[in-house]
Amino acid sequence: MPEGDTVWQTARRLHSALAGKVLTRSDLRVPRLATADLTGRAVLDVTPRGKHLLTRVEGGLTLHSHLRMDGSWKVYDTGRRWTGGPGHQIRAILGTADRTAVGYRLPVLELLRTTDEHRAVGHLGPDLLGPDWDPDRALANLLQDPARPLGEALLDQRNLAGIGNVYKSELCFLRSTTGRRGQDLFVYGRAPRPCLRCRTSVRVADQGDGSRERPTYWCPTCQPGPAPARRIRP
Ligand SMILES: [Zn+2]
């Protein structure tokens, strides 16, 4: 799943390609939006909110999308070949005279009134990369249920918005150790290879409830706190 910074960068690319320009092409390939047509409207801005993307257009409308596990938005010069995947994975096309944005594999795509955006993103806690970032509130949210495993609380976007599964494990590692500069990832995806700091075998366990389970990686030596493990993978 893309982390908040990936979504933030996607929003920036879309914003610089589309904002201030009139849409000359609009093709939303989900059944509910089959007849929706945004051509002729200018794009006002593209804003990330946690891992949600809000594309606001003239007339008080917002196209809300979410990348979930493997969705993406690509931007091409109009007329250039698209390379983001097979055509049947395209869910949205927004084109201007010179740039075309193509949304691939978007599991969430809906058109809202801009005044109703809170229905899509109102549940989110303070956004790590947003103008509303409030560390005190995020911390208070995280500590609401002291019995809850930290990994679950960090992924719950109602506490703070923007952390995905990779940063969850990496942040918990860095919070426990001094880390070491120059490495991309200390623990995420490394089980059962040795910890980069102490050489202990990195461990992994699923954490979360039912369908929301995600693997959590940690070093049992560097992070000796209460183990988050419930079901250890052999
Ligand atoms: Zn270690």
Coordinates of C-alpha atoms and ligand atoms in Angstrom, one line a residue:
M1 CA 0.0 0.0 0.0
P2 CA 1.4 3.4 -0.8
E3 CA 2.5 5.5 2.1
G4 CA 1.2 9.0 2.7
D5 CA 4.3 10.5 1.1
T6 CA 3.7 8.6 -2.2
V7 CA 0.1 9.9 -2.3
W8 CA 1.4 13.4 -1.5
Q9 CA 3.8 13.3 -4.4
T10 CA 1.1 11.9 -6.7
A11 CA -1.1 14.8 -5.7
R12 CA 1.7 17.3 -6.5
R13 CA 2.3 15.7 -9.9
L14 CA -1.5 15.8 -10.7
H15 CA -1.8 19.4 -9.4
S16 CA 1.1 20.7 -11.5
A17 CA -0.3 18.9 -14.6
L18 CA -4.0 19.9 -14.3
A19 CA -4.6 22.8 -11.9
G20 CA -5.7 26.0 -13.6
K21 CA -6.5 24.2 -16.9
V22 CA -9.7 23.3 -18.5
L23 CA -10.5 19.6 -19.0
T24 CA -10.8 18.6 -22.6
R25 CA -11.2 14.9 -21.8
S26 CA -13.1 13.2 -19.0
D27 CA -13.6 9.4 -18.9
L28 CA -14.6 7.8 -15.6
R29 CA -14.8 4.1 -16.0
V30 CA -16.8 3.0 -13.0
P31 CA -20.5 2.1 -13.5
R32 CA -21.8 4.9 -11.2
L33 CA -19.9 7.6 -13.1
A34 CA -20.4 6.2 -16.6
T35 CA -22.4 9.3 -17.6
A36 CA -20.5 11.8 -15.6
D37 CA -18.6 14.3 -17.8
L38 CA -16.2 16.9 -16.4
T39 CA -15.1 18.3 -19.8
G40 CA -15.2 22.1 -20.0
R41 CA -14.6 22.5 -16.3
A42 CA -11.2 23.9 -15.0
V43 CA -9.4 21.9 -12.4
L44 CA -8.9 24.0 -9.3
D45 CA -6.5 21.9 -7.3
V46 CA -5.5 18.4 -6.4
T47 CA -5.0 17.9 -2.6
P48 CA -3.9 14.8 -0.7
R49 CA -5.6 14.0 2.6
G50 CA -3.9 11.1 4.3
K51 CA -3.9 8.5 1.5
H52 CA -6.9 10.0 -0.3
L53 CA -6.7 12.3 -3.3
L54 CA -9.2 15.1 -3.8
T55 CA -9.3 16.6 -7.4
R56 CA -11.5 19.7 -7.2
V57 CA -13.0 21.1 -10.3
E58 CA -15.2 24.1 -11.2
G59 CA -18.8 23.8 -10.3
G60 CA -18.2 22.6 -6.7
L61 CA -17.3 19.0 -7.6
T62 CA -14.5 16.8 -6.2
L63 CA -13.3 13.6 -7.7
H64 CA -12.3 11.5 -4.8
S65 CA -9.8 8.6 -5.3
H66 CA -7.8 6.2 -3.2
L67 CA -4.9 4.1 -4.3
R68 CA -5.3 1.3 -1.7
M69 CA -2.9 -1.5 -2.5
D70 CA -1.8 -1.0 -6.1
G71 CA -3.6 1.9 -7.6
S72 CA -1.7 4.7 -9.3
W73 CA -2.2 8.0 -11.2
K74 CA 0.2 8.6 -14.1
V75 CA 0.6 11.8 -16.0
Y76 CA 1.6 11.9 -19.7
D77 CA 2.0 14.5 -22.3
T78 CA -1.2 14.4 -24.4
G79 CA -0.6 12.2 -27.4
R80 CA 2.2 10.1 -25.8
R81 CA 1.8 6.4 -25.2
W82 CA 0.5 5.3 -21.8
T83 CA 2.5 2.8 -19.9
G84 CA 0.8 2.3 -16.5
G85 CA -0.8 -1.0 -17.3
P86 CA -3.3 -2.7 -19.6
G87 CA -6.3 -0.7 -20.8
H88 CA -8.8 -2.7 -18.8
Q89 CA -7.2 -1.5 -15.6
I90 CA -7.8 2.2 -16.4
R91 CA -10.5 3.7 -14.2
A92 CA -10.1 7.4 -15.0
I93 CA -8.8 9.7 -17.6
L94 CA -8.6 13.5 -17.1
G95 CA -7.0 15.3 -20.0
T96 CA -6.2 18.9 -20.8
A97 CA -4.8 20.3 -24.1
D98 CA -1.2 19.3 -23.1
R99 CA -1.3 16.8 -20.3
T100 CA -3.3 13.7 -19.6
A101 CA -3.7 12.0 -16.2
V102 CA -4.6 8.3 -16.2
G103 CA -5.8 6.5 -13.1
Y104 CA -5.0 2.8 -13.0
R105 CA -6.6 0.2 -10.7
L106 CA -8.3 2.8 -8.5
P107 CA -10.5 0.9 -6.1
V108 CA -12.2 4.1 -4.9
L109 CA -13.4 6.6 -7.4
E110 CA -16.4 8.8 -6.6
L111 CA -17.7 12.2 -7.5
L112 CA -18.7 14.4 -4.5
R113 CA -19.9 17.9 -3.9
T114 CA -16.8 19.7 -2.6
T115 CA -18.8 20.8 0.4
D116 CA -19.3 17.1 1.1
E117 CA -15.7 16.1 1.1
H118 CA -15.9 15.4 4.9
R119 CA -17.9 12.3 4.0
A120 CA -14.9 10.8 2.4
V121 CA -12.1 12.1 4.6
G122 CA -13.7 13.6 7.7
H123 CA -12.8 10.5 9.8
L124 CA -9.1 11.0 9.3
G125 CA -6.8 12.2 12.1
P126 CA -4.3 14.9 11.6
D127 CA -2.4 14.5 8.4
L128 CA 1.4 14.1 8.8
L129 CA 2.0 16.0 5.5
G130 CA -1.1 18.3 5.8
P131 CA -1.6 21.9 6.9
D132 CA -3.6 20.5 9.8
W133 CA -0.7 18.4 11.3
D134 CA -1.0 18.5 15.1
P135 CA 1.4 16.2 16.9
D136 CA -0.2 16.6 20.3
R137 CA -3.6 15.6 18.9
A138 CA -2.1 12.6 17.1
L139 CA -0.3 11.5 20.2
A140 CA -3.5 11.8 22.3
N141 CA -5.3 9.8 19.7
L142 CA -2.7 7.1 19.7
L143 CA -2.8 6.8 23.5
Q144 CA -6.6 6.7 23.7
D145 CA -6.5 2.9 24.1
P146 CA -3.2 2.1 25.9
A147 CA -3.9 -1.7 25.6
R148 CA -4.0 -1.5 21.8
P149 CA -0.8 -2.7 20.0
L150 CA 1.1 0.3 18.7
G151 CA 1.4 -1.1 15.2
E152 CA -2.4 -1.3 14.9
A153 CA -2.9 2.2 16.3
L154 CA -0.3 3.7 13.9
L155 CA -2.1 2.2 10.9
D156 CA -5.5 3.4 12.1
Q157 CA -5.9 6.5 9.9
R158 CA -8.4 8.0 12.4
N159 CA -5.5 8.5 14.8
L160 CA -3.2 10.1 12.3
A161 CA -3.3 10.0 8.6
G162 CA -0.5 8.9 6.2
I163 CA 1.3 6.0 7.8
G164 CA 1.3 2.7 5.9
N165 CA 2.7 -0.7 6.7
V166 CA 6.3 0.0 5.8
Y167 CA 6.7 3.1 7.9
K168 CA 4.9 1.5 10.7
S169 CA 7.6 -1.1 11.2
E170 CA 10.4 1.3 10.4
L171 CA 9.2 4.0 12.8
C172 CA 8.9 1.5 15.7
F173 CA 12.4 0.3 15.0
L174 CA 13.9 3.8 14.9
R175 CA 12.0 4.7 18.1
S176 CA 13.7 1.8 19.9
T177 CA 17.2 2.2 18.5
T178 CA 19.5 4.8 17.1
G179 CA 19.2 3.2 13.7
R180 CA 22.0 3.7 11.2
R181 CA 22.2 6.2 8.4
G182 CA 22.4 5.1 4.7
Q183 CA 20.0 2.2 4.8
D184 CA 16.6 2.3 3.1
L185 CA 14.8 -0.1 5.4
F186 CA 16.0 -1.5 8.7
V187 CA 13.4 -4.2 9.4
Y188 CA 10.5 -4.0 6.9
G189 CA 10.6 -7.1 4.6
R190 CA 13.8 -8.4 6.1
A191 CA 12.6 -11.4 8.2
P192 CA 14.4 -13.7 8.8
R193 CA 17.6 -11.9 7.7
P194 CA 19.8 -10.3 10.4
C195 CA 19.0 -7.0 11.9
L196 CA 21.2 -4.3 10.4
R197 CA 22.1 -3.0 13.8
C198 CA 22.7 -6.1 16.0
R199 CA 22.5 -9.1 13.6
T200 CA 19.6 -10.8 15.4
S201 CA 17.2 -12.4 13.0
V202 CA 14.4 -10.0 12.2
R203 CA 10.9 -11.4 13.0
V204 CA 7.5 -10.9 11.4
A205 CA 4.0 -11.5 12.6
D206 CA 0.5 -10.6 11.4
Q207 CA -1.1 -7.9 13.4
G208 CA -4.7 -6.5 13.2
D209 CA -8.1 -8.0 13.0
G210 CA -9.3 -10.3 10.3
S211 CA -9.1 -8.7 6.9
R212 CA -7.1 -5.7 8.2
E213 CA -4.2 -7.9 9.2
R214 CA -0.8 -6.6 8.1
P215 CA 2.7 -8.0 8.7
T216 CA 4.7 -6.2 11.4
Y217 CA 8.5 -6.6 11.4
W218 CA 10.8 -6.1 14.4
C219 CA 14.1 -7.0 15.9
P220 CA 13.5 -8.8 19.2
T221 CA 16.9 -7.6 20.6
C222 CA 16.7 -3.9 19.6
Q223 CA 12.9 -3.8 20.4
P224 CA 12.5 -5.9 23.5
G225 CA 9.2 -4.3 24.5
P226 CA 5.9 -6.3 24.7
A227 CA 6.0 -8.4 21.6
P228 CA 3.3 -7.5 19.1
A229 CA 3.2 -11.1 17.9
R230 CA 0.0 -13.1 18.0
R231 CA 0.7 -15.5 15.2
I232 CA 4.3 -16.0 14.5
R233 CA 5.2 -17.1 11.0
P234 CA 7.5 -20.1 11.1
Ligands
ZN1 ZN 18.6 -5.6 16.3

